[in-house]
Amino acid sequence: MTDAFIYDAVRTPRGRGKASGSLHSVTPMHLAVTALQAVRDRNQLDTSLVDDVVFGCVEPAGEQGANIARVAAISAGLDEKVAGVQINRFCASGLEACNMAAAQVMSGQSDLTIGGGVESMSRVPMGTSGGAWPVDPAVAFDTYFVPQGISADLIATKWGYSRDDVDAYAVESQKRAAAAWAAGRFKNSIVPVRDVNGLTVLDRDEFMRPETTMQTLASLEPSFKVQGEMFGFDAVATQRYPEVERINHVHHAGNSSGIVDGAAAVLIGNAEAGKRAGLKPRARIRSFASIGSEPTIMLTGPSFAAEKALKRAGMATTDIDLYELNEAFASVVLRFMEALNISHDKINVNGGAIAMGHPLGATGAMILGTVLDELERTGKSTALVTLCVGAGMGTATIIERV
Amino acid sequence: MIDYEVDGDGIATIAWNMADRPMNVLNNDSVGLFAEKVQAAIKDAAVKGVIITSKKADFVAGADLTSVTEAKSADEMMQKSWALQSVFRAIEKSGKPFVAAINGTALGGGYEICLACHYRIAADNPKTLIGLPEVSIGLLPGAGGTQRLPRMIGIRNALPLILEGKKQSVDKALAQGLVDKVVPAAELLAQARQWLLTEGPKNTVKPWDKKGFRVADPVQSPKGYETFTAGNAMAREKSFGNYPAVRNILACVYEGLQVDIDNGLKIESRYFVNCAMSPQARNMIRSLFFGINEANKLAGRPAGVPTARYQKVGILGAGMMGAGIAYVSAVAGLEVVLLDSTIEAAGKGKAYSQGLLDKKVARGGMIAAERDAILARITPTVDYADLKGCELVIEAVFENREIKADVTAKAEAVIGADAIFASNTSTLPISGLAQASSRPANFIGLHFFSPVDKMPLVEIILGKETSPECLARAMDYVKRIRKTPIVVNDFRGFYTSRVFATYVNEGLAMLAEGVAPALIDNAGRMAGMPVGPLALADEVALDLMLKVRKQTQADLGDAYRPAPSDPVVALMVEKLGRVGKKAGKGFYDYPADGAKKHLWAGLAEHFPLAKEQPDVAEVKKRLMYIQSIETARCLEENVVTNVRDADVGSILGWGFAPFLGGTLSQIDTVGSATFVAECDRLAQKYGARFTPPNSLRDMAAKGEGYHGPTAKAAA
């Protein structure tokens, strides 16, 4: 099998995903184009060497619809021979896109690819593209559908994470993100979003609330209590998990991932193609995996995905220097740390989506770049990136610096 | 059966008129004839419009359910379903106006006829009920109801009506758009004719047969998504996934409203057949429809006894039960003497009726004069002499033999020689109580359930010497107060209390084994019981359970077999002082501020969790199978004397899962051989209480069930 190497990784800053957010005035196409052009320009890349652009997008509808990857490639001015495909692994789409781009390289069917993703949550809101699971009775009824927030609260209930536990995790995420920005740890990957005149629209993550404390979080009402109690979802969850008497609703806007806009791109290729393009490999992709697990609790997949990827790489959890797990909800990370016995100082060391936000289709590619920067900064070698995924899936990727 | 005439103006009238039946129903014969008349009207060029009505008191009450239960295959059921759909669709597409003149009750298939018509006029008949109640017997409206109603009044308005099977008065039906107009009964046909002549010609095409039709808030819209996302979860919350009809109704509307009406009707027929062939629907039709109807018609009433007419009854003891019995008797039109030891207590018993009736009046369900007339029929007293002239006296005093003997003697001294004396005991054997009676042939048990005004069952208990005539007359009383009787023989706990106790006891036994309490109670509810066993024990009260156990132990002596639940009850009452809901603490804590109950945290200390927790399927099996085994024993011991009473009594008496059709039907549903094999396994693992009785074992060996042959277990 051919080795796949990461040659570069870029991301836009994350804008608050509502009308008041800085990126709401920018199309998702522009975000995707920004990321693709950055990969080209930073590396003075002859894009005729690129075989394919694989981009994740979770709401592929409207202006984000109909294969944004190919259209972004031509709009960005990449060589017209570069193909493009949009994929959807829900919240892990950005990472899955990188895995699929890498898979093309590893199988010998492509030499140089770009993985990544884009999501303008402010312009194409969650749910826009529909889907059968929640609504089709023949599906929802039989498979115990509940919304993710209920699943996150179910995880907290089942493993006994209190409101204080999840809030404490959120406060730490904010602290770490603020410290990372202050220390300039993201500067290597961040590409500012500029307007048609070249003027800066946004050059830093704007969702963060570094002033967050346990006290400020304590005032927030749980987000999924009404939904759970009034519309039957708590009952559906306890029918699937009858050992639970009732769901303890601990998650709220302050300990769940933020809704934001953004895009990311990762340049992946074999050794040969890198040489031809005059690039230096930054890391090798050791293994990756996606899994399915019980869909009602939905968000415990990362530990299973991590175990599968570790097994494929012939590694143990202790062989990993840094972990990056998307902070979809605080309980997801707490459960992952407990399941795999990972200490908090090895995971999400520069904060995560609770502080900086989770642009669904892009996040996986963003945190892949983030952890690679951190490995390089600290001189460490191996990292495992993973995300929980809707409908009970999980995706993980292991990289090693070269 | 179906009358047809055409008048000089070209108005045809198709009138349902089934002479051999109390009500018009859709069956093979009537549907065939109805289809003929419909086709005749459509083909006859002289006919300009058609009235569909009925010459009986009701319009059409629904489908004959035997046509569902007799269907042997999905294919056969599909043909029947499609035949009906085709007739109704022919009406709709005929190009001629059809009007439904709804003179009386139009339910299920009867109302679906109206939906197929181009206009619906109802007479202002206060007895009329309109709706699609199929879900209550495990079916769905299979003749266009799930397709036409949402297209007519909107998805959000239609879904609750179909999912809950509500039957509505004419006024409510009008407000919700189920009918278009309500007119005085005398003008019904004239108004129908008028509509056909003036409006009819402009209204021969349904909105959904016009180009560009769009239902309000369609499935694929934000509102539609909300409706189904929450609707699916709420339907599962209530049904626990035990009722395929609930899921299939949602599926019919979701899938059918995304396509044209013809494809929608196809989709509906598929899901209808799926329901009709399901064991759940067959169980519900057998027990909830035919079983309860037979019991209400007093099947098993001793022959040759003239129907007893009641005018005056006496109730001894004006507590919760006595007050409730007084209420239902007075509502049924009987004079009631409500006797207690003080006039205050007797008055309090009457005030209970006042409270219930005031609520009805406040809600608009009753006029004040009717309330006053009912209340005037209840006479509170302390004087036994007031019982003179009562045809029936029911005692509902404390469960104490001496007190019961005392009131029996005092009452019998006053009432006529042929009057019946009944005891509402739930625990004391009737034959023993009858020893205090001077005429044990007229002494009988009438076991009511609490709250009496809501619970539909009365368990009639025969003492050793109770005469067949006494039984017949007691059954007449139960019918008079519009309750459903079952008849059982005298035995400790009779039938209902004895079997019900096994459910609670099994839950308590599992708690003692270290099964998670939430798992036990959730499993009970998931299995189809209204309340989990631990919560139920709290409601019954653990001190009462302990008292009954001690009494039983004293009565039986060495023959008493200790149950695994005994130490749990004793611990809760004697050591922990947690006697149940009435004390605010039992297995659950009941917060004083009225917040929801929650499991007592201290349970973990006294009943430590076992390391290995059972699968919920095993917990459900234990809770449900134990009730069926005990019922099989009751039948073998002739405590309950027939299968129908056992099934009906279990559903109406303690809320046994209706979709299983009752405790004995469950055995047939599982398959008797499979059931016996499972019980043998459970007996090995958890104790001899799961050992099936020989009569059941023999039956299973022959491949038979309580309701006919059942599937044999795979060898």
JSON list of C-alpha atoms in Angstrom, two decimals, chain B residues 4 6 12-14 35-50 94 96 98:
[
{"chain": "B", "resi": 4, "resn": "TYR", "atom": "CA", "xyz": [-82.49, 2.91, -3.72]},
{"chain": "B", "resi": 6, "resn": "VAL", "atom": "CA", "xyz": [-84.71, 8.14, -7.89]},
{"chain": "B", "resi": 12, "resn": "ALA", "atom": "CA", "xyz": [-81.15, 9.38, -6.19]},
{"chain": "B", "resi": 13, "resn": "THR", "atom": "CA", "xyz": [-81.26, 8.28, -2.57]},
{"chain": "B", "resi": 14, "resn": "ILE", "atom": "CA", "xyz": [-79.17, 5.36, -1.39]},
{"chain": "B", "resi": 35, "resn": "ALA", "atom": "CA", "xyz": [-71.54, -0.75, -4.73]},
{"chain": "B", "resi": 36, "resn": "GLU", "atom": "CA", "xyz": [-74.32, -1.86, -7.08]},
{"chain": "B", "resi": 37, "resn": "LYS", "atom": "CA", "xyz": [-76.52, 1.09, -6.14]},
{"chain": "B", "resi": 38, "resn": "VAL", "atom": "CA", "xyz": [-73.63, 3.52, -6.44]},
{"chain": "B", "resi": 39, "resn": "GLN", "atom": "CA", "xyz": [-72.84, 2.21, -9.93]},
{"chain": "B", "resi": 40, "resn": "ALA", "atom": "CA", "xyz": [-76.52, 2.35, -10.89]},
{"chain": "B", "resi": 41, "resn": "ALA", "atom": "CA", "xyz": [-76.73, 6.00, -9.86]},
{"chain": "B", "resi": 42, "resn": "ILE", "atom": "CA", "xyz": [-73.54, 6.85, -11.70]},
{"chain": "B", "resi": 43, "resn": "LYS", "atom": "CA", "xyz": [-74.63, 5.08, -14.88]},
{"chain": "B", "resi": 44, "resn": "ASP", "atom": "CA", "xyz": [-78.19, 6.40, -14.95]},
{"chain": "B", "resi": 45, "resn": "ALA", "atom": "CA", "xyz": [-78.10, 9.55, -17.05]},
{"chain": "B", "resi": 46, "resn": "ALA", "atom": "CA", "xyz": [-81.31, 10.73, -15.40]},
{"chain": "B", "resi": 47, "resn": "VAL", "atom": "CA", "xyz": [-79.58, 10.91, -12.00]},
{"chain": "B", "resi": 48, "resn": "LYS", "atom": "CA", "xyz": [-78.17, 14.38, -11.30]},
{"chain": "B", "resi": 49, "resn": "GLY", "atom": "CA", "xyz": [-77.05, 13.89, -7.73]},
{"chain": "B", "resi": 50, "resn": "VAL", "atom": "CA", "xyz": [-77.03, 11.29, -4.96]},
{"chain": "B", "resi": 94, "resn": "SER", "atom": "CA", "xyz": [-68.15, 9.98, -10.60]},
{"chain": "B", "resi": 96, "resn": "LYS", "atom": "CA", "xyz": [-71.95, 13.62, -10.04]},
{"chain": "B", "resi": 98, "resn": "PHE", "atom": "CA", "xyz": [-72.80, 12.91, -3.68]}
]
